[in-house]
mmCIF file of C-alpha atoms in Angstrom:
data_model
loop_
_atom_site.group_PDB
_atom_site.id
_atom_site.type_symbol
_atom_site.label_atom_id
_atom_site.label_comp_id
_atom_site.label_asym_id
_atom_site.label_seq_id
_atom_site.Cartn_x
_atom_site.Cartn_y
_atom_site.Cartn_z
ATOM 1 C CA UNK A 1 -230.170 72.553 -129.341
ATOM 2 C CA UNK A 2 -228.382 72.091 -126.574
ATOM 3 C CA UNK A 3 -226.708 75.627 -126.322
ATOM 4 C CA UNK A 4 -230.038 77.177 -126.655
ATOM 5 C CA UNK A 5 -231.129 75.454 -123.665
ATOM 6 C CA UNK A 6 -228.360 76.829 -121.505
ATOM 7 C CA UNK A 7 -229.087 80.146 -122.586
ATOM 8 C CA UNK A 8 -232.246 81.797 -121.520
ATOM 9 C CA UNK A 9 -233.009 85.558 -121.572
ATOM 10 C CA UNK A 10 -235.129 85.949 -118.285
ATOM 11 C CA UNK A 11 -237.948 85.129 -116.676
ATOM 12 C CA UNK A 12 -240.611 88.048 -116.526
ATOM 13 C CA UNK A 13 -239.762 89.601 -119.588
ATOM 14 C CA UNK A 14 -243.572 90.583 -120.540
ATOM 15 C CA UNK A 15 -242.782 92.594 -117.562
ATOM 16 C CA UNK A 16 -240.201 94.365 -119.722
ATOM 17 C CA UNK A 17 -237.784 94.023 -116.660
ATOM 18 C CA UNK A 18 -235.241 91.553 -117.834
ATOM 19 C CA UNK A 19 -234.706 92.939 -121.366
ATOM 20 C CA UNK A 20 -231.879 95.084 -120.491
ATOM 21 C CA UNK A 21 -229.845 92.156 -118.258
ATOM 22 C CA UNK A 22 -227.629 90.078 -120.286
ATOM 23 C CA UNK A 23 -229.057 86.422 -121.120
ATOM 24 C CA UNK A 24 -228.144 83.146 -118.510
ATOM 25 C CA UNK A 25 -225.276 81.227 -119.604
ATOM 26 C CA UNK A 26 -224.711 78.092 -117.666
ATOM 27 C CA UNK A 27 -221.576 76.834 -119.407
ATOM 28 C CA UNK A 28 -220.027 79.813 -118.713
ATOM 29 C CA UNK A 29 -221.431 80.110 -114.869
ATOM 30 C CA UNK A 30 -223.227 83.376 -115.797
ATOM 31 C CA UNK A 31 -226.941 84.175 -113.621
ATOM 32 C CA UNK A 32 -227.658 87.985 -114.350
ATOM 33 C CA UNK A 33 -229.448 88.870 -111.306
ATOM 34 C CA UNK A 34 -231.179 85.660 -110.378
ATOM 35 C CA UNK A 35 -231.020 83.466 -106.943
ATOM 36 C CA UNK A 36 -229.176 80.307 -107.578
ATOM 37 C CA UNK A 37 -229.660 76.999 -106.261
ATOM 38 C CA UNK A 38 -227.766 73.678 -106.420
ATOM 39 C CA UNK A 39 -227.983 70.214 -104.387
ATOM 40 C CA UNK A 40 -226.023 69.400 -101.036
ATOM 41 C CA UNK A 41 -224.352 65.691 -101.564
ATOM 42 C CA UNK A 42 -226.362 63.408 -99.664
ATOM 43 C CA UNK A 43 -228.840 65.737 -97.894
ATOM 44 C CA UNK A 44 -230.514 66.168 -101.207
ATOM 45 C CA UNK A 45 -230.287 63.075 -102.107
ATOM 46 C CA UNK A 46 -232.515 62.549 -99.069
ATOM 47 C CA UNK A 47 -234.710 65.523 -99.288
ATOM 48 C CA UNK A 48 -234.602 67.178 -102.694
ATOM 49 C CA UNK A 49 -236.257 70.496 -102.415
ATOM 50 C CA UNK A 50 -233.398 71.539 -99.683
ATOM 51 C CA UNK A 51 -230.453 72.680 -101.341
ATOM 52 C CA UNK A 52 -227.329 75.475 -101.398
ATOM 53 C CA UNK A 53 -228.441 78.743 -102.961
ATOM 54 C CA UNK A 54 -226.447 81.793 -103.915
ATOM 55 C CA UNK A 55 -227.511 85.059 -105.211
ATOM 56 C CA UNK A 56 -226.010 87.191 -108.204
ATOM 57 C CA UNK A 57 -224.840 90.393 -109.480
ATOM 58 C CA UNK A 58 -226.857 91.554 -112.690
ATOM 59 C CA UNK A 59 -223.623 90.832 -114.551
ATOM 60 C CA UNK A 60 -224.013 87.073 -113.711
ATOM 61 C CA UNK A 61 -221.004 86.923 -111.036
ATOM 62 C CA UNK A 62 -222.415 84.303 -108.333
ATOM 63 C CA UNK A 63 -221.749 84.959 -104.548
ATOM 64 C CA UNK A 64 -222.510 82.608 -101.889
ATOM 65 C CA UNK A 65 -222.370 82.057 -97.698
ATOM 66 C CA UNK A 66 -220.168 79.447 -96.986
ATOM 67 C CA UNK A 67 -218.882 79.936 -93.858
ATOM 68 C CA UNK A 68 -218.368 82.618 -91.043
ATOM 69 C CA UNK A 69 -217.247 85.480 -92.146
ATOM 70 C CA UNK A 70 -216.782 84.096 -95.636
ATOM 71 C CA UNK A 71 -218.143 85.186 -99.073
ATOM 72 C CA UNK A 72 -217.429 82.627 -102.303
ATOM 73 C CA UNK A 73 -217.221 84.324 -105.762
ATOM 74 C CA UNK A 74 -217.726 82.662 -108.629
ATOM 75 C CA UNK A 75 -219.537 79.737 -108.663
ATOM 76 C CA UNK A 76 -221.397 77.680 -105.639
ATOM 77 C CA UNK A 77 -219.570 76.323 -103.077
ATOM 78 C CA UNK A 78 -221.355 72.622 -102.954
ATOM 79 C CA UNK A 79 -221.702 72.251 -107.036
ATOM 80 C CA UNK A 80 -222.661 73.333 -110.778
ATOM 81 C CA UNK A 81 -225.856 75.728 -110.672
ATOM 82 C CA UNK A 82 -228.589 73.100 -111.038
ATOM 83 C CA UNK A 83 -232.012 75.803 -110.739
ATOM 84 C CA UNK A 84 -232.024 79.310 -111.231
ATOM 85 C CA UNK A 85 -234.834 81.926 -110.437
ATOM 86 C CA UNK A 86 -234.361 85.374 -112.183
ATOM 87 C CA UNK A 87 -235.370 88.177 -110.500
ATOM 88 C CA UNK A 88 -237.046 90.870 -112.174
ATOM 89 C CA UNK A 89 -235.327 94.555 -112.248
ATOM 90 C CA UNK A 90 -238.585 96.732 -112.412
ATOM 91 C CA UNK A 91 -239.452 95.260 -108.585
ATOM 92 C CA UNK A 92 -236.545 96.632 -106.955
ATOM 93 C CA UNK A 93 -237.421 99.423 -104.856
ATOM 94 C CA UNK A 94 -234.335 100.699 -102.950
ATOM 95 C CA UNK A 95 -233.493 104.183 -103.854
ATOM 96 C CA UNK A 96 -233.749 104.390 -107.163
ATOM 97 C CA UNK A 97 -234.721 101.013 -108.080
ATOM 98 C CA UNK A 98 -233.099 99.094 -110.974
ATOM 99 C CA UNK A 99 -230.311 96.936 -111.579
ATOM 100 C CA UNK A 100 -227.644 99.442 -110.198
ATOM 101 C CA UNK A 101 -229.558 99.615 -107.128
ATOM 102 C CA UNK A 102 -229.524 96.170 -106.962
ATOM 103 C CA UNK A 103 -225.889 95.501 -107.028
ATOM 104 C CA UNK A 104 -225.514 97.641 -104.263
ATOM 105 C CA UNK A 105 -227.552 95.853 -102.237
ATOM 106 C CA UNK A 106 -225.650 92.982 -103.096
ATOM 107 C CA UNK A 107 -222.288 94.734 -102.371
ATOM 108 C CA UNK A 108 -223.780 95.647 -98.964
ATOM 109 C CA UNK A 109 -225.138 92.153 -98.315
ATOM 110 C CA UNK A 110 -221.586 90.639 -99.435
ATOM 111 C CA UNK A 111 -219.333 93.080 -97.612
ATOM 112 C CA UNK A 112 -221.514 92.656 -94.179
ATOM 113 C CA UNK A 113 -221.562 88.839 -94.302
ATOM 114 C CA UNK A 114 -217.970 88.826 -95.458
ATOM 115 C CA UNK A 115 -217.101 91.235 -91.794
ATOM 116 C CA UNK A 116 -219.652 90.491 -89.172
ATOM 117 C CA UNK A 117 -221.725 87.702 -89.609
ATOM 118 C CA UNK A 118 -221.343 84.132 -88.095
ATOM 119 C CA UNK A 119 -222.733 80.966 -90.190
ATOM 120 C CA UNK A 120 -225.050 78.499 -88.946
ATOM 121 C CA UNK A 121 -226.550 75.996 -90.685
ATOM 122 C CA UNK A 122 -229.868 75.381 -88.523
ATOM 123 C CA UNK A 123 -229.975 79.288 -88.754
ATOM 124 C CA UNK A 124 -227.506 82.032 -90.627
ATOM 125 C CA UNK A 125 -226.974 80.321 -93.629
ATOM 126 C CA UNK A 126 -226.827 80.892 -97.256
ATOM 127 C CA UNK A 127 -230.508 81.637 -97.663
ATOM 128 C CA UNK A 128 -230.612 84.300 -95.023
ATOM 129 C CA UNK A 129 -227.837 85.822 -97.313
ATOM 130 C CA UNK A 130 -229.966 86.080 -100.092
ATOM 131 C CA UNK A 131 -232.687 87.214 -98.067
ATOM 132 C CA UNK A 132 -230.539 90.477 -96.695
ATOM 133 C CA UNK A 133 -229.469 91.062 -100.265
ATOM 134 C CA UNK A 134 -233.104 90.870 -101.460
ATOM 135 C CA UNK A 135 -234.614 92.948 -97.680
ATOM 136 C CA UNK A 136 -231.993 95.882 -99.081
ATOM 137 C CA UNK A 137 -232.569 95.838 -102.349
ATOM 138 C CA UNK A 138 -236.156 96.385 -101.251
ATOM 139 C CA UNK A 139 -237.982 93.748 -104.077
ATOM 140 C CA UNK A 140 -241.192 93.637 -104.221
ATOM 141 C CA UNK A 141 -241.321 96.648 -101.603
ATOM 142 C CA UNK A 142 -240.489 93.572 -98.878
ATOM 143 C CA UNK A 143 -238.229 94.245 -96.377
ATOM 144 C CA UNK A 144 -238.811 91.068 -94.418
ATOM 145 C CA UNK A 145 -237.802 88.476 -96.914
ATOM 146 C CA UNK A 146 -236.503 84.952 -94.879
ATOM 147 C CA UNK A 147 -234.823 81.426 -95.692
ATOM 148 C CA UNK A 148 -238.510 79.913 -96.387
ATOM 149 C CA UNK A 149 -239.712 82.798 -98.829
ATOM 150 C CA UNK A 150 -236.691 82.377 -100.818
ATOM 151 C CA UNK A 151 -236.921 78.532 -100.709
ATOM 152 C CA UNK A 152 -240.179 78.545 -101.439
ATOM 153 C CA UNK A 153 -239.347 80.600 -104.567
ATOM 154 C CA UNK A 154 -237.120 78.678 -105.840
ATOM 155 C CA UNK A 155 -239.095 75.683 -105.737
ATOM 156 C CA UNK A 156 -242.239 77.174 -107.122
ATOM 157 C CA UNK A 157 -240.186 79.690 -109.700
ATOM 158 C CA UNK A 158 -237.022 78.335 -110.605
ATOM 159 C CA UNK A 159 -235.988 76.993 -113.904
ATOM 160 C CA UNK A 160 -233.791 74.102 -114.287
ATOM 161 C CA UNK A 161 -230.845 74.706 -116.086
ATOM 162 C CA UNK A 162 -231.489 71.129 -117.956
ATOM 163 C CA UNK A 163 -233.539 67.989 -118.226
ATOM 164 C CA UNK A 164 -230.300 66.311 -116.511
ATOM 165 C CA UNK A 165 -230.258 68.869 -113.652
ATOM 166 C CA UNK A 166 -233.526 67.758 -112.472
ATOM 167 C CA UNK A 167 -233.121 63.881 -113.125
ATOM 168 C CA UNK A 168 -229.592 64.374 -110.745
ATOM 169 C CA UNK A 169 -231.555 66.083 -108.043
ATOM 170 C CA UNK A 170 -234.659 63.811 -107.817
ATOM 171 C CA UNK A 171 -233.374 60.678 -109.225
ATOM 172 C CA UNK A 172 -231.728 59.237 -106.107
ATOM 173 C CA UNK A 173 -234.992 60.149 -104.175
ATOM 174 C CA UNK A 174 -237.230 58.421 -107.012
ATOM 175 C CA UNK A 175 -234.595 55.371 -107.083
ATOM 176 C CA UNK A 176 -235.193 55.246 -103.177
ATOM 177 C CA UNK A 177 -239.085 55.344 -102.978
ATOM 178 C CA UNK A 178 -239.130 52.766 -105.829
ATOM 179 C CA UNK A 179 -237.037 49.881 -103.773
ATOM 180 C CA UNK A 180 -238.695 50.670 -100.854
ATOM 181 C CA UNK A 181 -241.777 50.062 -103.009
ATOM 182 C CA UNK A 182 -240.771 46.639 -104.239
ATOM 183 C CA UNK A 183 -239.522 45.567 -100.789
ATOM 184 C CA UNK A 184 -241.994 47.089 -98.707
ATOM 185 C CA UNK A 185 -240.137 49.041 -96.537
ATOM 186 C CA UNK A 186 -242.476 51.989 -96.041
ATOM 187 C CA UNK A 187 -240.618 52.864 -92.764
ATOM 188 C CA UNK A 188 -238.306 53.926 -94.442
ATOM 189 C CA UNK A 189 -240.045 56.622 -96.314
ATOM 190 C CA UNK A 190 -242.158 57.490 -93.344
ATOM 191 C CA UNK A 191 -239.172 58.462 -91.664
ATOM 192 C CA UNK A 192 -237.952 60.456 -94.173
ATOM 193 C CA UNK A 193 -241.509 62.773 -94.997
ATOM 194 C CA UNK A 194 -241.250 62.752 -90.670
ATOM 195 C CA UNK A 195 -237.804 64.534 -90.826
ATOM 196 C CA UNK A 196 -238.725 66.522 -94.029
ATOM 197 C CA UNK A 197 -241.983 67.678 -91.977
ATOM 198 C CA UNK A 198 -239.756 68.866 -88.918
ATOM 199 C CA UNK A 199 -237.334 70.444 -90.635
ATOM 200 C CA UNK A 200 -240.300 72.494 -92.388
ATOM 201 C CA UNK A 201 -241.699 73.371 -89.021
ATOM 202 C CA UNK A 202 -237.965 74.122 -87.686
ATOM 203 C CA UNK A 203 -237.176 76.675 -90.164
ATOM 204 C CA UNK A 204 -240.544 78.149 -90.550
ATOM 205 C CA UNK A 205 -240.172 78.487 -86.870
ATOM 206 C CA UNK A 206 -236.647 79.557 -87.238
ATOM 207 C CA UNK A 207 -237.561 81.882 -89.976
ATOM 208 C CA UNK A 208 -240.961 83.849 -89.121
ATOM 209 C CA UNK A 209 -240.357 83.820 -85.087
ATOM 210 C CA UNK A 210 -236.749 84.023 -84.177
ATOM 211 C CA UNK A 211 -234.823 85.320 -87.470
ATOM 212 C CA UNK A 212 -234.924 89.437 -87.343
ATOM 213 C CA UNK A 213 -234.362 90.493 -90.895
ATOM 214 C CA UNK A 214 -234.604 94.280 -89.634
ATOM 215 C CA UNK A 215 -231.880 93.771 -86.934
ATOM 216 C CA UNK A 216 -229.584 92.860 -90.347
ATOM 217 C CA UNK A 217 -230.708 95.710 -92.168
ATOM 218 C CA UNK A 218 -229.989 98.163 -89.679
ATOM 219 C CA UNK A 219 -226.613 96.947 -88.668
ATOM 220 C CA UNK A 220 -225.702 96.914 -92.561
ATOM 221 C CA UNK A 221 -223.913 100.397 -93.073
ATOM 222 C CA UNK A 222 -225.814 102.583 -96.024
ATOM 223 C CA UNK A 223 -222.423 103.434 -97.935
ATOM 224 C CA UNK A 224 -220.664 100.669 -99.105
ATOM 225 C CA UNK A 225 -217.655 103.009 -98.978
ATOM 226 C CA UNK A 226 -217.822 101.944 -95.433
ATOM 227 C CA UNK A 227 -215.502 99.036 -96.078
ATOM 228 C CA UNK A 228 -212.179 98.601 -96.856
ATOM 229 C CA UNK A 229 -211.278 96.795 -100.034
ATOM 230 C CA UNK A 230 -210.272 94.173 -98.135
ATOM 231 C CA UNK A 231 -213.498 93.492 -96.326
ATOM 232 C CA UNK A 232 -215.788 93.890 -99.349
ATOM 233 C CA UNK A 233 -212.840 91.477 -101.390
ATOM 234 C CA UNK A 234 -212.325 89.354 -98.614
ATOM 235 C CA UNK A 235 -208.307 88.803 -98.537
ATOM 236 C CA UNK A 236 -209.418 85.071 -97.372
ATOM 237 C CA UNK A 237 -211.192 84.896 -101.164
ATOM 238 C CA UNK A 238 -208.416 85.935 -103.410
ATOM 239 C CA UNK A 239 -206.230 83.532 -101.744
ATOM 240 C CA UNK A 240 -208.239 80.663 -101.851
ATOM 241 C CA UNK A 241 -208.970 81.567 -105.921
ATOM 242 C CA UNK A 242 -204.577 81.155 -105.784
ATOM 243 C CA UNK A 243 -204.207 84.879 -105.584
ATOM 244 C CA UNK A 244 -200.932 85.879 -103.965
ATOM 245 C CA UNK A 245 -200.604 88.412 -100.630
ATOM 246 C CA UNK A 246 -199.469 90.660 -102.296
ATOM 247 C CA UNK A 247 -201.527 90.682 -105.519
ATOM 248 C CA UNK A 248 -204.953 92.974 -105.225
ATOM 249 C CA UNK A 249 -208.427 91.462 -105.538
ATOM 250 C CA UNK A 250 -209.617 91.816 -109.080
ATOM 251 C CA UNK A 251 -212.690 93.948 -109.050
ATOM 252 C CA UNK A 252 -215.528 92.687 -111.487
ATOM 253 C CA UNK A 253 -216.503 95.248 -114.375
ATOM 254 C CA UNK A 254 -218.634 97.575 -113.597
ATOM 255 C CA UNK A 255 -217.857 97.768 -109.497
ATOM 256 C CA UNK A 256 -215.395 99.735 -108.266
ATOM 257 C CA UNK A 257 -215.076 100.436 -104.112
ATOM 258 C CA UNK A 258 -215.185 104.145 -103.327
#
């Protein structure tokens, strides 16, 4: 049924490393440790593998990049998780490894995007975020992840979260190629693969010659007792979730600062 579908216990379980993480539960916005991933209105409509992506604690909390200096908690900023690709516990390889090691990283990776780092779209964006959570969390022993690895991942790894997911990312896309079909405007879709080709080159270019994952990983302080509450919270957060000054940040469970 229909619940059963929105609730899925991990990829790479034979590996025995998702056992222990609680299962996925979209209605309830829940990702245990996985990279999320939904469309961008219009621009997916247009070119369907490019999308928003966020990455998650192992208790399913979603964080995102959305904007300089700005960290969104919950849920992702552009939409309703539409793919999700689960990470695997055993390949962390920071410190200790495991899931608590991976929250850390994530802490770090939140509370240094959430001080110091500057958004750009055509560069710093929401998959370089998951990429710094994913270069200090060590996984897979890589250290150089980028936006195109974890796109790329997504693509080739991610599970949709239902039939109805997919048909909403690729349907306007299929819709388009079919009337230019039947009126012959191949133009059209030229132009599109065109732009879809240079945007591949742009951010492969982007990614593998300019981006400098290591210049992120040694700016990010080890001790995430580093940071204020505020800065790992972000004040800007709770007050946009209708928090009031002088109410404090609710911590998830599990995380404390200090």
């Amino acid at each position: 049924n229909m619940d059963d579908m929105l609730r899925d216990t991990g990829a790479d379980v034979s590996s025995g490393g998702t056992k222990s993480l609680p299962p996925v539960e979209s209605r309830k916005n829940r990702f245990p440790m996985c990279v999320v991933w939904c469309p961008l209105p219009m621009i997916t409509w247009l070119f369907p593998p490019i999308g928003h992506v966020g990455i998650c604690y192992s208790d399913g909390l979603i964080t995102d990049f959305l904007g300089s200096r700005f960290i969104h908690r919950g849920s992702l900023g552009f939409g309703a998780v539409a793919r999700y690709w689960r990470l695997d516990p055993t390949k962390v390889t920071d410190g200790a490894g495991g899931v608590h090691a991976f929250d850390t990283s994530v802490r770090k990776a939140e509370s240094f995007f959430n001080t110091c780092e500057y958004y750009n779209l055509f560069g710093n964006n929401c998959h370089q975020y998951a990429a710094h959570a994913m270069n200090l969390a060590g996984y897979q022993g890589k250290r150089d992840w980028n936006m195109v690895h974890v796109a790329a991942n997504v693509l080739l790894k991610g599970r949709w979260i239902s039939p109805w997911a997919a048909v909403k990312t690729w349907g306007p896309f299929c819709v388009a190629l079919v009337a230019c079909a039947a009126t012959g405007a191949w133009g059209f879709v030229q132009g599109i693969f065109g732009a879809f080709l240079l945007l591949v080159v742009y951010f492969s270019s982007y990614s593998f010659g300019y981006a400098d994952p290591a210049r992120k990983l040694y700016q990010t302080p080890i001790k995430v007792e580093e940071y204020s509450e505020d800065e790992v919270m972000g004040t800007q957060m709770h007050q946009a979730a209708g928090g009031g000054d002088d109410e404090e940040p609710p911590l998830p469970p599990g995380r404390s600062i200090g």
